[in-house]
CSV table of C-alpha atoms in Angstrom, one decimal:
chain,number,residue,atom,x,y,z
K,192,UNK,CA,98.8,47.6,-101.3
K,193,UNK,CA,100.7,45.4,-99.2
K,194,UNK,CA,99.2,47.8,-96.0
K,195,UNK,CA,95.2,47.1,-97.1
K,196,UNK,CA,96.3,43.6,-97.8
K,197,UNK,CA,97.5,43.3,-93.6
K,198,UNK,CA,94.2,45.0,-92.7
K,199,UNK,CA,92.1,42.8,-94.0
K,200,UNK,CA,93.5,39.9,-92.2
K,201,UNK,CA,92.9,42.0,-89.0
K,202,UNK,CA,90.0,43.4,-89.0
K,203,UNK,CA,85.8,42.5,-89.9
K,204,UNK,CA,85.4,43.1,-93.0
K,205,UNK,CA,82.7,45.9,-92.7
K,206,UNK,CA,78.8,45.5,-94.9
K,207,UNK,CA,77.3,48.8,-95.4
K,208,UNK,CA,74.8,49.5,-97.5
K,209,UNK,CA,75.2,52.0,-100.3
K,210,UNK,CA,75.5,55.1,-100.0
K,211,UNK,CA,77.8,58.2,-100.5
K,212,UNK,CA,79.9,57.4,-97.8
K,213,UNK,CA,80.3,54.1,-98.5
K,214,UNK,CA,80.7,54.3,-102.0
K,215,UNK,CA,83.4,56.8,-101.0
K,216,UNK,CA,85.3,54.0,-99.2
K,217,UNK,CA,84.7,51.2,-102.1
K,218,UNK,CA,86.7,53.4,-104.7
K,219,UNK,CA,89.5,54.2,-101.7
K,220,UNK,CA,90.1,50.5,-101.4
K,221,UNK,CA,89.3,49.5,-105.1
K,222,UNK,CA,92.3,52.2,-105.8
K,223,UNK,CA,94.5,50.9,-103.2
K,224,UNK,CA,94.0,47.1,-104.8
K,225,UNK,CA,91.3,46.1,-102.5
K,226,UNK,CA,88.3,43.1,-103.0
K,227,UNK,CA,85.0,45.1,-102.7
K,228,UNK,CA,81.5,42.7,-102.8
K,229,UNK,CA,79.0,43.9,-104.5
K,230,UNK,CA,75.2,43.4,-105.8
K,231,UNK,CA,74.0,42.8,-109.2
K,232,UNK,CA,71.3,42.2,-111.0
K,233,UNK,CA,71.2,38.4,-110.9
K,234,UNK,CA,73.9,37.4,-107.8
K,235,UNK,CA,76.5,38.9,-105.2
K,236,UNK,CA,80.0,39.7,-107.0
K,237,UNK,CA,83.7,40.4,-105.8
K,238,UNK,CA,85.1,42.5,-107.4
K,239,UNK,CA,88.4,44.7,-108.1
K,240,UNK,CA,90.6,46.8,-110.3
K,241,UNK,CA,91.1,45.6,-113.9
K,242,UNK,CA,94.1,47.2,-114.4
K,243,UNK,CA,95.6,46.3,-111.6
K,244,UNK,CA,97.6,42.5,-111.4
K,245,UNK,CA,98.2,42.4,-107.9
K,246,UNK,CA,94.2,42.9,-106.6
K,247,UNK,CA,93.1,40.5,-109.6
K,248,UNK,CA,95.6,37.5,-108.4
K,249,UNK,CA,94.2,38.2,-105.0
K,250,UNK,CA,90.6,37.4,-106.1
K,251,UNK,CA,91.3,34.5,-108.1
K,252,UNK,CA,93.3,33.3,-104.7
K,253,UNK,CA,90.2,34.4,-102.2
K,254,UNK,CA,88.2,32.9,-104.8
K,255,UNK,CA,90.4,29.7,-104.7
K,256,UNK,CA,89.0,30.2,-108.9
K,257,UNK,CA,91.4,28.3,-111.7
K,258,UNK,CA,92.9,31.0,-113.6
K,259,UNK,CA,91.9,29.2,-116.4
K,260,UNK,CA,89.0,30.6,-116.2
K,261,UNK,CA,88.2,34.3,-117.0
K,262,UNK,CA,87.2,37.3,-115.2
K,263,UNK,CA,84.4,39.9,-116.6
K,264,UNK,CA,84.5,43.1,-116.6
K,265,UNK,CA,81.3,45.3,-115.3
K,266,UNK,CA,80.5,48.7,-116.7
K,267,UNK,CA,78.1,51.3,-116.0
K,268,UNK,CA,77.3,51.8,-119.5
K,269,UNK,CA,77.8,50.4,-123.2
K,270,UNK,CA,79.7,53.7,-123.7
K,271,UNK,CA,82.8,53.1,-121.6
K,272,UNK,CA,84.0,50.3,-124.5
K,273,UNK,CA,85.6,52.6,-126.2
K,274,UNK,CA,87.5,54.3,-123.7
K,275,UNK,CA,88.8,50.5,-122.9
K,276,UNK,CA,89.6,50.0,-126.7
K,277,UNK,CA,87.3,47.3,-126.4
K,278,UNK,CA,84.9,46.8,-129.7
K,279,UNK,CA,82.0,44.4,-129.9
K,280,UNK,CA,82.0,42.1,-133.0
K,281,UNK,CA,79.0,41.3,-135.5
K,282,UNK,CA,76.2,40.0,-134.5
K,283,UNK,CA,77.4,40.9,-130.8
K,284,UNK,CA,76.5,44.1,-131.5
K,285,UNK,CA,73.2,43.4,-132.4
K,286,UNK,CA,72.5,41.4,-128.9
K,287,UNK,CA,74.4,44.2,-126.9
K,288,UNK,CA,71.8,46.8,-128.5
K,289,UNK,CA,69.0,44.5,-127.5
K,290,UNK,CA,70.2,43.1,-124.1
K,291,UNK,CA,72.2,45.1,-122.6
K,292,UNK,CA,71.9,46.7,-119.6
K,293,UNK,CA,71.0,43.4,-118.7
K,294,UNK,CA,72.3,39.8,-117.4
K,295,UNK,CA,73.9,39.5,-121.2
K,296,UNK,CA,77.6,39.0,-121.0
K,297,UNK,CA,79.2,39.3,-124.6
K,298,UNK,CA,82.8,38.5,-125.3
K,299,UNK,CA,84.3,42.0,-127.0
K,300,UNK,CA,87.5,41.8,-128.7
K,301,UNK,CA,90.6,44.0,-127.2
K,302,UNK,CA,92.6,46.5,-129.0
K,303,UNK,CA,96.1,47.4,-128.5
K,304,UNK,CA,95.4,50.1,-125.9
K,305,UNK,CA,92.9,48.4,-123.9
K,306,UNK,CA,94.4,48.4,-120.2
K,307,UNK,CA,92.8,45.8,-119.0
K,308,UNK,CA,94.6,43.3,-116.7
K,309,UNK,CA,91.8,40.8,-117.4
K,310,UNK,CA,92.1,39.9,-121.4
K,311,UNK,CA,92.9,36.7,-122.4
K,312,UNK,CA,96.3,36.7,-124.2
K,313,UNK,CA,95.7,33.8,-126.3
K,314,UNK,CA,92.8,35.5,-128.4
K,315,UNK,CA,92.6,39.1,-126.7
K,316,UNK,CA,89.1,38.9,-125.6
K,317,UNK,CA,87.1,40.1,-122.8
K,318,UNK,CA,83.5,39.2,-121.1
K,319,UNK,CA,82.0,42.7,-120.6
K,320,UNK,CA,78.5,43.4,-118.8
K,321,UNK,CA,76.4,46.6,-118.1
K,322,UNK,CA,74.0,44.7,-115.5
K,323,UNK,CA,70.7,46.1,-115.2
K,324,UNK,CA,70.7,47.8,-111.7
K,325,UNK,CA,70.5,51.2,-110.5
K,326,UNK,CA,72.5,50.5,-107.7
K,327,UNK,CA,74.9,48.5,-109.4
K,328,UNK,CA,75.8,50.4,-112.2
K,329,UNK,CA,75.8,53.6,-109.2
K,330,UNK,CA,78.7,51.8,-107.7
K,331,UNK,CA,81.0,51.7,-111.1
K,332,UNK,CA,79.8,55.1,-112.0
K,333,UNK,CA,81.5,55.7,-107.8
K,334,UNK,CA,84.3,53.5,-108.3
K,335,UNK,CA,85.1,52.9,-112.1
K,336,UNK,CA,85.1,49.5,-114.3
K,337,UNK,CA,85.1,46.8,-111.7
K,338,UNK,CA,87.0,43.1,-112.9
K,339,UNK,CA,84.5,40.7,-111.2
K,340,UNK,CA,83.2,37.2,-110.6
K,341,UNK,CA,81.1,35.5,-108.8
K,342,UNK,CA,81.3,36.3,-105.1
K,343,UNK,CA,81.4,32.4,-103.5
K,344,UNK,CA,84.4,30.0,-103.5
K,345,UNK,CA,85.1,28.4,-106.6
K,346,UNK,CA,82.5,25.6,-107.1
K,347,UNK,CA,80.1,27.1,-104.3
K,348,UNK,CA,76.4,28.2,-104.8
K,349,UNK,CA,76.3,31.3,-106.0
K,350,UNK,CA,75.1,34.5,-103.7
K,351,UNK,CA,72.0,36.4,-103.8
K,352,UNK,CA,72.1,38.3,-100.7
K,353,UNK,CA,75.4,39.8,-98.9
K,354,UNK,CA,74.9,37.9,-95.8
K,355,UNK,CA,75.2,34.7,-98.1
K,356,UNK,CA,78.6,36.3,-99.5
K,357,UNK,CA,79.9,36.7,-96.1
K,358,UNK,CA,79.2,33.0,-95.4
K,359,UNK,CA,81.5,31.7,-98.1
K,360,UNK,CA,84.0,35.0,-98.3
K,361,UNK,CA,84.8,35.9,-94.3
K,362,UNK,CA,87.1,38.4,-93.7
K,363,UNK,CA,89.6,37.7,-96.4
K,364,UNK,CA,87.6,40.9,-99.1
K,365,UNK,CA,87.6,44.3,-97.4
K,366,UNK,CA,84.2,45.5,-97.8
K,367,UNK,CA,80.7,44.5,-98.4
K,368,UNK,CA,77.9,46.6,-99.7
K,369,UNK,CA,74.8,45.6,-99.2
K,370,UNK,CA,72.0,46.6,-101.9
K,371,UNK,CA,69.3,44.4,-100.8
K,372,UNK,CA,68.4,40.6,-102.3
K,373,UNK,CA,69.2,40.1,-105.7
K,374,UNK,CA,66.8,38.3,-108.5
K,375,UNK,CA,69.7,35.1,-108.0
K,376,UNK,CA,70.6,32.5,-108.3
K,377,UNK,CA,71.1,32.3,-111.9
K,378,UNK,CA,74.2,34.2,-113.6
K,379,UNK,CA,74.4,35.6,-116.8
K,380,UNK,CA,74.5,34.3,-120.3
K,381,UNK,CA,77.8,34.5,-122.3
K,382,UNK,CA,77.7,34.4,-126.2
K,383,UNK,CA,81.0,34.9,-128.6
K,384,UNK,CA,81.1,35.9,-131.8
K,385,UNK,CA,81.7,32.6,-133.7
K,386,UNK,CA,81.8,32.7,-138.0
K,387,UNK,CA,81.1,29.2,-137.9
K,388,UNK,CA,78.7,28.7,-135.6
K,389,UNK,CA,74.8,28.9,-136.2
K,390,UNK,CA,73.7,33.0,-136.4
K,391,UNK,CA,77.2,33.3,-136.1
K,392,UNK,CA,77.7,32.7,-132.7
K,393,UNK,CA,78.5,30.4,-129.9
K,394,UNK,CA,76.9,29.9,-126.4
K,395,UNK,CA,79.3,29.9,-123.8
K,396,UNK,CA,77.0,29.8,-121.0
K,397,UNK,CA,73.2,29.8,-120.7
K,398,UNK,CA,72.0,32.2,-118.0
K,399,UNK,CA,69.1,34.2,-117.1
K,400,UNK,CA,68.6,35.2,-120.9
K,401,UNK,CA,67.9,31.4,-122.9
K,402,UNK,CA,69.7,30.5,-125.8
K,403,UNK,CA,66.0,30.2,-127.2
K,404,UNK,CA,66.0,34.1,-126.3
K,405,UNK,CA,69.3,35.1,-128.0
K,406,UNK,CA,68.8,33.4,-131.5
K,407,UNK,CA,65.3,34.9,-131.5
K,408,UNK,CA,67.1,38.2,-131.4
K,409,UNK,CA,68.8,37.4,-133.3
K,410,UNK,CA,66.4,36.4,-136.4
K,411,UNK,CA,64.7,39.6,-135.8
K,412,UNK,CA,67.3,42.0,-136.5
K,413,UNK,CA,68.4,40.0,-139.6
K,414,UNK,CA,63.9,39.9,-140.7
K,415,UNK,CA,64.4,43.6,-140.1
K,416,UNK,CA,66.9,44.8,-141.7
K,417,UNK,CA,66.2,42.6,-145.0
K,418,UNK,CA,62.5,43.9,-144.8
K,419,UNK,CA,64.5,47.2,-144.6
K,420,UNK,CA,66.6,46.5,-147.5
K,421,UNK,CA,63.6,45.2,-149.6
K,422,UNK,CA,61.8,48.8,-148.8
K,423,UNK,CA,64.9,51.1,-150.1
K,424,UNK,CA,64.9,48.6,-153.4
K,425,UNK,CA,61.1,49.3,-154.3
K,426,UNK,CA,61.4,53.2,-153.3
K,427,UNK,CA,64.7,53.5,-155.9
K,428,UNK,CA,62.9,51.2,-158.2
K,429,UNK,CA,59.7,54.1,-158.0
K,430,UNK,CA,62.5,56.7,-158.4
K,431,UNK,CA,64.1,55.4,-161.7
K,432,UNK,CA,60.8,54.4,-163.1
């Protein structure tokens, strides 16, 4: 760690575009605690291990990003929660089904063997996304779940292509792989579960996907499955009759 960490202050940080070989040398330094940049489907990211403290205090530092504020986690598919001990709460699920892969960011809650670096302690929560790119979801298929944020300094305007990212992030992440321009500049939206809120839950950011968007959604699962529910009534009424 401390070895990649020297390099980086050395040497160009390299921007190849993605391929087998590169991809190759993403999961070498994402093992190894590096800062890989990456493309989504809204904006550039940087991103590292999740597990791994070290490589996550050195984004937040390149990032110059409070650590008051979280880190989400990108997967290559809705399947890998379970492996992280990570569970999606009602109506969450219901949005993940309908939004996800996509720029839909909802807050999962952790188990006890989740071995991410990334949760919050206070409420053991985590921002998960499956983002809607072939060549995104290729790398973390390559590489493995990915901790990541935006890839700009804190307070900067967000990235859509990598030559942007190198602008704001220099030398100090170890490699850049270039997939093209992304859709940017607009991030993803973030909802949490939220018992109290209206459709039980809470928007904690508006993104690509309106809140308009997510409540609809929302009132169509809960139209279906009472239409559903009145169906199963009048064919057991027909059967007891």
């Amino acid at each position: 760690m401390e070895q990649l960490c020297a390099s980086h202050t050395r040497h160009a940080a390299p921007v190849l575009p993605v391929s087998d070989e590169s991809l190759a040398q993403a999961e070498r330094i994402i093992a190894a605690g590096g800062l890989v940049v990456i493309p989504t489907d809204t904006i550039y990211g940087i991103a590292c291990n999740p597990t791994n403290n070290a490589a996550i205090d050195r984004l937040f530092t390149v990032k110059r990003r409070p650590r008051t504020k979280s880190l989400q986690v990108l997967l290559d598919s809705p399947d890998r929660l379970a492996s992280l001990d990570l569970s999606l709460p009602a109506p969450l699920d219901v949005l993940a089904a309908r939004f996800l892969p996509g720029p839909f960011s909802p807050i999962c809650l952790a188990g006890v063997q989740c071995p991410l670096a990334t949760v919050r302690v206070d409420d053991r929560t985590q921002a998960v996304r499956v983002p809607d790119s072939d060549v995104t979801r290729r790398i973390i298929a390559a590489v493995g779940p990915l901790a990541a944020s935006s890839a700009n300094i804190s307070g900067g305007e967000s990235c859509a292509t990598v030559e942007q990212a190198k602008q704001q992030l220099g030398d100090s992440v170890d490699l850049y792989l270039d997939g093209g321009p992304t859709p940017g500049p607009v991030a993803s939206t973030i909802v949490t579960a939220d018992p109290t809120g209206a459709d039980g839950i809470r928007m904690v950011r508006e993104g690509v996907i309106k809140e308009s968007a997510i409540r609809a959604a929302l009132h169509a699962a809960i139209a279906a499955r009472n239409a559903d529910g009145e169906a199963h009534s009048e064919d057991f009424s027909k059967a007891t009759a």
